[in-house]
N, C-alpha and C. Protein backbone atom coordinates (compact mmCIF):
# COMPACT_ATOMS: atom_id res chain seq x y z
N MET A 1 -4.88 18.34 2.74
CA MET A 1 -4.18 17.33 3.50
C MET A 1 -3.32 17.91 4.57
N HIS A 2 -3.23 17.23 5.74
CA HIS A 2 -2.37 17.71 6.77
C HIS A 2 -0.91 17.20 6.65
N GLY A 3 -0.68 16.39 5.69
CA GLY A 3 0.65 15.86 5.51
C GLY A 3 0.71 14.94 4.31
N TYR A 4 1.84 14.45 3.98
CA TYR A 4 1.99 13.49 2.86
C TYR A 4 1.63 14.18 1.54
N GLU A 5 1.63 15.45 1.52
CA GLU A 5 1.37 16.15 0.18
C GLU A 5 2.34 15.78 -0.87
N GLU A 6 3.67 15.74 -0.53
CA GLU A 6 4.64 15.35 -1.50
C GLU A 6 4.52 13.98 -1.96
N ALA A 7 4.22 13.07 -1.01
CA ALA A 7 3.99 11.66 -1.39
C ALA A 7 2.85 11.51 -2.37
N GLU A 8 1.73 12.18 -2.02
CA GLU A 8 0.51 12.14 -2.90
C GLU A 8 0.80 12.67 -4.23
N LEU A 9 1.53 13.82 -4.32
CA LEU A 9 1.83 14.42 -5.60
C LEU A 9 2.75 13.47 -6.43
N GLY A 10 3.76 13.00 -5.79
CA GLY A 10 4.66 12.01 -6.37
C GLY A 10 4.01 10.73 -6.92
N ILE A 11 3.03 10.22 -6.22
CA ILE A 11 2.25 9.07 -6.69
C ILE A 11 1.46 9.48 -7.93
N ARG A 12 0.79 10.54 -7.86
CA ARG A 12 0.02 10.99 -9.04
C ARG A 12 0.85 11.27 -10.26
N LEU A 13 2.07 11.94 -10.05
CA LEU A 13 2.87 12.20 -11.14
C LEU A 13 3.47 10.92 -11.78
N ARG A 14 3.91 10.02 -10.94
CA ARG A 14 4.43 8.69 -11.46
C ARG A 14 3.32 7.94 -12.22
N HIS A 15 2.10 7.98 -11.68
CA HIS A 15 0.96 7.28 -12.33
C HIS A 15 0.70 7.94 -13.73
N ALA A 16 0.92 9.26 -13.81
CA ALA A 16 0.79 9.96 -15.11
C ALA A 16 1.96 9.79 -16.01
N GLN A 17 2.94 8.88 -15.68
CA GLN A 17 4.08 8.58 -16.51
C GLN A 17 5.17 9.62 -16.46
N TYR A 18 5.08 10.51 -15.50
CA TYR A 18 6.23 11.46 -15.30
C TYR A 18 7.33 10.73 -14.54
N LYS A 19 8.55 11.22 -14.84
CA LYS A 19 9.72 10.63 -14.14
C LYS A 19 10.22 11.69 -13.17
N LEU A 20 10.47 11.26 -12.01
CA LEU A 20 10.88 12.23 -10.99
C LEU A 20 12.37 12.00 -10.68
N HIS A 21 13.14 13.07 -10.59
CA HIS A 21 14.54 13.04 -10.30
C HIS A 21 14.80 13.88 -9.09
N ARG A 22 15.58 13.31 -8.15
CA ARG A 22 15.95 14.16 -6.97
C ARG A 22 17.03 15.14 -7.32
N LEU A 23 16.84 16.35 -7.02
CA LEU A 23 17.86 17.40 -7.31
C LEU A 23 18.81 17.51 -6.12
N ASN A 24 20.07 17.69 -6.40
CA ASN A 24 21.06 17.74 -5.35
C ASN A 24 21.21 19.22 -4.91
N VAL A 25 20.10 19.78 -4.59
CA VAL A 25 20.09 21.19 -4.18
C VAL A 25 19.19 21.27 -2.86
N PRO A 26 19.79 21.87 -1.77
CA PRO A 26 18.96 21.99 -0.57
C PRO A 26 17.81 23.03 -0.81
N TYR A 27 16.64 22.60 -0.51
CA TYR A 27 15.52 23.43 -0.77
C TYR A 27 14.80 23.78 0.51
N PHE A 28 15.04 23.16 1.57
CA PHE A 28 14.48 23.65 2.87
C PHE A 28 15.30 23.10 4.03
N ARG A 29 15.09 23.62 5.16
CA ARG A 29 15.81 23.21 6.31
C ARG A 29 14.84 22.83 7.45
N HIS A 30 15.00 21.66 7.96
CA HIS A 30 14.19 21.17 9.02
C HIS A 30 14.65 21.65 10.37
N THR A 31 13.84 21.99 11.28
CA THR A 31 14.25 22.29 12.65
C THR A 31 13.43 21.30 13.54
N SER A 32 14.06 20.88 14.60
CA SER A 32 13.38 19.93 15.46
C SER A 32 12.60 20.64 16.53
N TYR A 33 11.50 20.01 16.96
CA TYR A 33 10.75 20.50 18.08
C TYR A 33 11.42 20.14 19.31
N THR A 34 11.20 20.91 20.35
CA THR A 34 11.84 20.68 21.69
C THR A 34 10.85 20.09 22.74
N MET A 35 9.71 19.69 22.19
CA MET A 35 8.60 19.16 23.08
C MET A 35 8.84 17.78 23.52
N PRO A 36 8.49 17.39 24.63
CA PRO A 36 8.50 15.94 25.10
C PRO A 36 7.64 15.08 24.19
N THR A 37 7.81 13.79 24.13
CA THR A 37 7.14 12.84 23.17
C THR A 37 5.62 13.03 23.30
N TYR A 38 5.07 12.95 24.50
CA TYR A 38 3.60 12.97 24.56
C TYR A 38 3.00 14.34 24.28
N LYS A 39 3.71 15.38 24.57
CA LYS A 39 3.25 16.74 24.26
C LYS A 39 3.27 16.84 22.65
N MET A 40 4.31 16.26 22.04
CA MET A 40 4.37 16.30 20.62
C MET A 40 3.18 15.57 19.98
N LEU A 41 2.85 14.44 20.55
CA LEU A 41 1.73 13.69 20.08
C LEU A 41 0.45 14.47 20.17
N GLN A 42 0.28 15.10 21.31
CA GLN A 42 -0.96 15.98 21.46
C GLN A 42 -0.91 17.10 20.38
N TYR A 43 0.19 17.71 20.21
CA TYR A 43 0.35 18.81 19.29
C TYR A 43 -0.04 18.40 17.87
N ARG A 44 0.53 17.23 17.50
CA ARG A 44 0.24 16.69 16.14
C ARG A 44 -1.20 16.29 15.98
N TRP A 45 -1.81 15.78 17.01
CA TRP A 45 -3.21 15.37 16.94
C TRP A 45 -4.05 16.60 16.81
N ARG A 46 -3.85 17.66 17.72
CA ARG A 46 -4.61 18.90 17.62
C ARG A 46 -4.49 19.59 16.26
N ASN A 47 -3.37 19.56 15.68
CA ASN A 47 -3.08 20.27 14.41
C ASN A 47 -3.41 19.34 13.22
N GLY A 48 -3.84 18.13 13.37
CA GLY A 48 -4.30 17.30 12.31
C GLY A 48 -3.18 16.54 11.54
N PHE A 49 -1.96 16.74 11.92
CA PHE A 49 -0.89 16.04 11.24
C PHE A 49 -1.10 14.55 11.24
N LEU A 50 -1.62 14.00 12.37
CA LEU A 50 -1.73 12.54 12.53
C LEU A 50 -2.91 12.01 11.68
N TRP A 51 -3.75 12.84 11.12
CA TRP A 51 -4.87 12.40 10.33
C TRP A 51 -4.35 12.20 8.86
N ALA A 52 -3.11 12.63 8.57
CA ALA A 52 -2.65 12.62 7.11
C ALA A 52 -2.63 11.25 6.57
N PRO A 53 -2.19 10.17 7.28
CA PRO A 53 -2.25 8.91 6.59
C PRO A 53 -3.62 8.47 6.11
N GLY A 54 -4.65 8.72 6.87
CA GLY A 54 -6.05 8.46 6.40
C GLY A 54 -6.43 9.32 5.31
N GLU A 55 -6.05 10.64 5.34
CA GLU A 55 -6.39 11.47 4.25
C GLU A 55 -5.76 11.09 2.98
N LEU A 56 -4.52 10.58 3.04
CA LEU A 56 -3.83 10.08 1.84
C LEU A 56 -4.61 8.90 1.24
N LEU A 57 -4.98 7.99 2.13
CA LEU A 57 -5.68 6.77 1.63
C LEU A 57 -7.08 7.15 1.04
N ARG A 58 -7.78 8.12 1.73
CA ARG A 58 -9.08 8.50 1.24
C ARG A 58 -8.94 9.25 -0.16
N SER A 59 -7.90 10.00 -0.30
CA SER A 59 -7.78 10.74 -1.62
C SER A 59 -7.43 9.78 -2.68
N ALA A 60 -6.77 8.62 -2.36
CA ALA A 60 -6.34 7.70 -3.37
C ALA A 60 -7.44 6.57 -3.59
N TRP A 61 -8.49 6.58 -2.79
CA TRP A 61 -9.58 5.52 -2.86
C TRP A 61 -10.18 5.50 -4.27
N GLY A 62 -10.17 4.35 -4.80
CA GLY A 62 -10.85 4.18 -6.16
C GLY A 62 -9.93 4.57 -7.31
N MET A 63 -8.69 4.99 -6.96
CA MET A 63 -7.76 5.37 -8.03
C MET A 63 -6.78 4.15 -8.23
N PRO A 64 -6.22 4.12 -9.41
CA PRO A 64 -5.32 3.01 -9.73
C PRO A 64 -4.07 2.94 -8.93
N TYR A 65 -3.75 4.00 -8.26
CA TYR A 65 -2.54 4.10 -7.44
C TYR A 65 -2.82 3.89 -5.96
N PHE A 66 -3.99 3.39 -5.67
CA PHE A 66 -4.33 3.24 -4.18
C PHE A 66 -3.33 2.23 -3.46
N ARG A 67 -2.94 1.25 -4.13
CA ARG A 67 -1.96 0.31 -3.60
C ARG A 67 -0.65 0.99 -3.17
N GLU A 68 -0.17 1.95 -4.05
CA GLU A 68 1.04 2.62 -3.73
C GLU A 68 0.86 3.53 -2.52
N ALA A 69 -0.35 4.21 -2.39
CA ALA A 69 -0.63 4.98 -1.23
C ALA A 69 -0.69 4.14 0.02
N LEU A 70 -1.27 2.96 -0.07
CA LEU A 70 -1.44 2.04 1.01
C LEU A 70 -0.05 1.55 1.45
N HIS A 71 0.88 1.35 0.51
CA HIS A 71 2.21 0.93 0.85
C HIS A 71 2.98 2.01 1.64
N ILE A 72 2.71 3.27 1.42
CA ILE A 72 3.38 4.33 2.13
C ILE A 72 2.95 4.37 3.62
N VAL A 73 1.70 4.03 3.90
CA VAL A 73 1.23 3.98 5.30
C VAL A 73 0.85 2.66 5.79
N LYS A 74 1.59 1.68 5.34
CA LYS A 74 1.22 0.22 5.59
C LYS A 74 1.33 -0.09 7.14
N ASN A 75 2.32 0.45 7.79
CA ASN A 75 2.50 0.20 9.24
C ASN A 75 1.24 0.68 10.06
N GLU A 76 0.86 1.97 9.77
CA GLU A 76 -0.27 2.52 10.48
C GLU A 76 -1.55 1.71 10.07
N ALA A 77 -1.67 1.33 8.86
CA ALA A 77 -2.88 0.61 8.38
C ALA A 77 -2.93 -0.73 9.08
N VAL A 78 -1.92 -1.45 9.09
CA VAL A 78 -1.89 -2.79 9.74
C VAL A 78 -2.22 -2.72 11.25
N PHE A 79 -1.65 -1.69 11.90
CA PHE A 79 -1.88 -1.51 13.30
C PHE A 79 -3.31 -1.03 13.59
N ALA A 80 -3.83 -0.17 12.67
CA ALA A 80 -5.19 0.29 12.79
C ALA A 80 -6.26 -0.90 12.71
N VAL A 81 -5.94 -1.79 11.73
CA VAL A 81 -6.78 -2.99 11.61
C VAL A 81 -6.68 -3.83 12.92
N TYR A 82 -5.52 -4.01 13.47
CA TYR A 82 -5.30 -4.76 14.70
C TYR A 82 -6.08 -4.01 15.84
N LEU A 83 -5.98 -2.76 15.99
CA LEU A 83 -6.64 -1.97 17.01
C LEU A 83 -8.15 -2.18 16.92
N LEU A 84 -8.70 -2.15 15.66
CA LEU A 84 -10.17 -2.41 15.53
C LEU A 84 -10.44 -3.80 15.98
N ALA A 85 -9.68 -4.81 15.62
CA ALA A 85 -9.89 -6.14 16.08
C ALA A 85 -9.82 -6.25 17.64
N LEU A 86 -8.89 -5.53 18.17
CA LEU A 86 -8.77 -5.54 19.68
C LEU A 86 -9.97 -4.95 20.26
N VAL A 87 -10.50 -3.87 19.74
CA VAL A 87 -11.69 -3.27 20.36
C VAL A 87 -12.86 -4.20 20.19
N MET A 88 -12.98 -4.91 19.00
CA MET A 88 -14.06 -5.85 18.81
C MET A 88 -13.95 -7.00 19.83
N SER A 89 -12.76 -7.42 20.12
CA SER A 89 -12.55 -8.50 21.12
C SER A 89 -13.01 -8.01 22.53
N LEU A 90 -12.74 -6.77 22.84
CA LEU A 90 -13.16 -6.28 24.10
C LEU A 90 -14.65 -6.21 24.28
N LEU A 91 -15.34 -6.06 23.18
CA LEU A 91 -16.78 -5.96 23.17
C LEU A 91 -17.43 -7.40 23.40
N THR A 92 -16.66 -8.40 23.28
CA THR A 92 -17.11 -9.79 23.52
C THR A 92 -17.25 -10.06 25.01
N PHE A 93 -16.56 -9.35 25.84
CA PHE A 93 -16.48 -9.59 27.27
C PHE A 93 -16.03 -10.97 27.64
N ASN A 94 -15.37 -11.62 26.69
CA ASN A 94 -14.87 -13.05 26.94
C ASN A 94 -13.29 -12.92 27.21
N ALA A 95 -12.93 -13.36 28.37
CA ALA A 95 -11.54 -13.25 28.81
C ALA A 95 -10.62 -13.98 27.88
N VAL A 96 -11.00 -15.14 27.33
CA VAL A 96 -10.12 -15.88 26.47
C VAL A 96 -9.94 -15.13 25.15
N VAL A 97 -10.99 -14.64 24.59
CA VAL A 97 -10.91 -13.86 23.33
C VAL A 97 -10.04 -12.62 23.53
N ILE A 98 -10.26 -11.95 24.64
CA ILE A 98 -9.55 -10.68 24.92
C ILE A 98 -8.03 -11.01 25.14
N GLY A 99 -7.76 -12.15 25.88
CA GLY A 99 -6.41 -12.51 26.14
C GLY A 99 -5.70 -12.87 24.81
N ALA A 100 -6.37 -13.57 23.98
CA ALA A 100 -5.76 -13.90 22.65
C ALA A 100 -5.51 -12.77 21.78
N ALA A 101 -6.41 -11.72 21.89
CA ALA A 101 -6.30 -10.56 21.05
C ALA A 101 -5.14 -9.66 21.65
N LEU A 102 -4.87 -9.78 22.90
CA LEU A 102 -3.79 -8.99 23.48
C LEU A 102 -2.36 -9.51 23.26
N LEU A 103 -2.32 -10.78 22.92
CA LEU A 103 -1.01 -11.51 22.75
C LEU A 103 -0.13 -10.81 21.73
N PRO A 104 -0.67 -10.45 20.49
CA PRO A 104 0.23 -9.77 19.51
C PRO A 104 0.69 -8.41 20.06
N LEU A 105 -0.17 -7.69 20.78
CA LEU A 105 0.29 -6.44 21.31
C LEU A 105 1.41 -6.60 22.38
N LEU A 106 1.25 -7.56 23.26
CA LEU A 106 2.31 -7.87 24.23
C LEU A 106 3.62 -8.29 23.55
N ALA A 107 3.49 -9.09 22.51
CA ALA A 107 4.70 -9.57 21.80
C ALA A 107 5.41 -8.26 21.08
N PHE A 108 4.56 -7.46 20.55
CA PHE A 108 5.03 -6.26 19.89
C PHE A 108 5.77 -5.37 20.85
N VAL A 109 5.22 -5.12 22.01
CA VAL A 109 5.83 -4.34 23.09
C VAL A 109 7.18 -5.01 23.50
N ALA A 110 7.20 -6.32 23.59
CA ALA A 110 8.41 -7.02 24.02
C ALA A 110 9.52 -6.81 22.93
N LEU A 111 9.14 -6.96 21.67
CA LEU A 111 10.13 -6.78 20.60
C LEU A 111 10.65 -5.40 20.53
N LYS A 112 9.73 -4.36 20.73
CA LYS A 112 10.16 -3.00 20.66
C LYS A 112 11.09 -2.61 21.87
N THR A 113 10.74 -3.25 22.95
CA THR A 113 11.55 -3.09 24.13
C THR A 113 13.02 -3.64 23.92
N ILE A 114 13.07 -4.84 23.33
CA ILE A 114 14.40 -5.41 23.07
C ILE A 114 15.12 -4.54 22.03
N LYS A 115 14.39 -4.14 20.99
CA LYS A 115 15.04 -3.35 19.96
C LYS A 115 15.58 -1.96 20.46
N ASN A 116 14.78 -1.34 21.32
CA ASN A 116 15.12 -0.02 21.81
C ASN A 116 15.97 -0.10 23.13
N ARG A 117 16.13 -1.30 23.66
CA ARG A 117 16.81 -1.51 24.89
C ARG A 117 16.29 -0.77 26.06
N SER A 118 14.98 -0.59 26.00
CA SER A 118 14.36 0.11 27.17
C SER A 118 12.89 -0.13 27.16
N LEU A 119 12.30 -0.47 28.30
CA LEU A 119 10.87 -0.66 28.35
C LEU A 119 10.12 0.60 28.02
N LEU A 120 10.56 1.75 28.64
CA LEU A 120 9.94 2.99 28.37
C LEU A 120 9.98 3.37 26.90
N ASN A 121 11.02 3.25 26.25
CA ASN A 121 11.19 3.49 24.84
C ASN A 121 10.34 2.58 23.95
N GLY A 122 10.30 1.31 24.41
CA GLY A 122 9.45 0.37 23.65
C GLY A 122 8.00 0.74 23.78
N LEU A 123 7.58 1.08 25.00
CA LEU A 123 6.21 1.47 25.18
C LEU A 123 5.85 2.79 24.33
N GLN A 124 6.84 3.70 24.36
CA GLN A 124 6.58 4.95 23.62
C GLN A 124 6.47 4.69 22.11
N SER A 125 7.21 3.74 21.57
CA SER A 125 7.15 3.38 20.17
C SER A 125 5.88 2.85 19.83
N VAL A 126 5.29 1.98 20.69
CA VAL A 126 4.06 1.32 20.47
C VAL A 126 2.93 2.34 20.66
N MET A 127 3.05 3.31 21.56
CA MET A 127 2.03 4.33 21.77
C MET A 127 2.12 5.30 20.51
N ASN A 128 3.25 5.57 20.01
CA ASN A 128 3.35 6.39 18.80
C ASN A 128 2.54 5.74 17.67
N LEU A 129 2.81 4.45 17.43
CA LEU A 129 2.18 3.79 16.34
C LEU A 129 0.65 3.71 16.60
N ALA A 130 0.27 3.49 17.82
CA ALA A 130 -1.20 3.45 18.12
C ALA A 130 -1.83 4.76 17.85
N VAL A 131 -1.18 5.83 18.19
CA VAL A 131 -1.84 7.18 17.92
C VAL A 131 -1.80 7.55 16.46
N PHE A 132 -0.75 7.18 15.77
CA PHE A 132 -0.69 7.33 14.29
C PHE A 132 -1.80 6.53 13.65
N SER A 133 -2.00 5.35 14.17
CA SER A 133 -3.08 4.48 13.55
C SER A 133 -4.45 4.96 13.78
N ALA A 134 -4.65 5.53 15.07
CA ALA A 134 -5.97 6.20 15.37
C ALA A 134 -6.10 7.41 14.45
N GLY A 135 -5.04 8.13 14.22
CA GLY A 135 -5.09 9.26 13.27
C GLY A 135 -5.44 8.84 11.91
N LEU A 136 -4.98 7.69 11.46
CA LEU A 136 -5.33 7.11 10.15
C LEU A 136 -6.79 6.95 10.06
N ILE A 137 -7.41 6.36 11.08
CA ILE A 137 -8.86 6.07 11.10
C ILE A 137 -9.61 7.48 11.10
N LYS A 138 -9.15 8.38 11.91
CA LYS A 138 -9.82 9.70 11.91
C LYS A 138 -9.70 10.38 10.54
N GLY A 139 -8.49 10.30 9.91
CA GLY A 139 -8.36 10.90 8.60
C GLY A 139 -9.16 10.24 7.55
N LEU A 140 -9.47 8.97 7.64
CA LEU A 140 -10.35 8.25 6.73
C LEU A 140 -11.82 8.72 6.84
N THR A 141 -12.21 9.12 7.98
CA THR A 141 -13.60 9.52 8.21
C THR A 141 -13.85 10.98 8.06
N ARG A 142 -12.79 11.82 7.92
CA ARG A 142 -13.05 13.26 7.74
C ARG A 142 -13.54 13.52 6.32
N PRO A 143 -14.41 14.52 6.11
CA PRO A 143 -14.90 14.88 4.75
C PRO A 143 -13.78 15.45 3.96
N VAL A 144 -13.86 15.26 2.64
CA VAL A 144 -12.84 15.78 1.65
C VAL A 144 -13.13 17.25 1.56
N ARG A 145 -12.06 18.06 1.68
CA ARG A 145 -12.23 19.49 1.52
C ARG A 145 -12.08 19.88 0.08
N ASP A 146 -12.81 20.86 -0.37
CA ASP A 146 -12.67 21.35 -1.73
C ASP A 146 -11.34 22.03 -1.93
N PRO A 147 -10.48 21.48 -2.87
CA PRO A 147 -9.10 22.06 -3.00
C PRO A 147 -9.14 23.54 -3.51
N MET A 148 -10.27 23.94 -3.99
CA MET A 148 -10.31 25.33 -4.54
C MET A 148 -10.71 26.34 -3.46
N THR A 149 -11.15 25.83 -2.32
CA THR A 149 -11.47 26.72 -1.20
C THR A 149 -10.20 27.29 -0.58
N PRO A 150 -10.04 28.61 -0.44
CA PRO A 150 -8.83 29.08 0.14
C PRO A 150 -8.77 28.77 1.65
N PRO A 151 -7.65 28.57 2.18
CA PRO A 151 -7.57 28.30 3.63
C PRO A 151 -7.87 29.52 4.47
N ASP A 152 -8.37 29.31 5.69
CA ASP A 152 -8.65 30.40 6.58
C ASP A 152 -7.27 30.99 6.94
N SER A 153 -7.26 32.30 6.78
CA SER A 153 -5.92 32.96 7.07
C SER A 153 -6.23 34.38 7.55
N LYS A 154 -5.21 34.88 8.28
CA LYS A 154 -5.28 36.19 8.81
C LYS A 154 -4.01 36.94 8.45
N VAL A 155 -4.19 38.14 7.83
CA VAL A 155 -3.11 38.97 7.42
C VAL A 155 -2.43 39.58 8.71
N ILE A 156 -1.23 39.26 8.98
CA ILE A 156 -0.54 39.84 10.19
C ILE A 156 0.15 41.15 9.83
N HIS A 157 0.76 41.27 8.70
CA HIS A 157 1.49 42.40 8.35
C HIS A 157 1.45 42.63 6.85
N GLU A 158 1.14 43.83 6.39
CA GLU A 158 1.14 44.09 4.97
C GLU A 158 2.34 44.84 4.57
């Protein structure tokens, strides 16, 4: 998986009746990237991070905890379904159908613009969700890798 490993492990442990407790001990430190928004989206797509929501759903498919996994990525999943409906409406070549399909997107952009107090930030929020949703679809379609296969690696220094 390219991401959501902790979420996936937590779901499986809770389903196996384990109880998880958060330890009040710092165990890692995050550092921020200094890339602009669109460069960061490209970077995340190239490195597969954006495919993680789909990989999470694919790994949980057919399992009793699928609903919990779906709950974790619900925003991306709902928007992915909407994007698929939008693409299908474009294939009709009917202006009325396309216009009706675009209304929720326009309303969403308007609401994000109001919330973010900026048209540019509102558009970036919608673009982020669209790319994450496309990543969900890509992650769903990727083949499952054998977890016992070691990752490709190169020894830099011994």
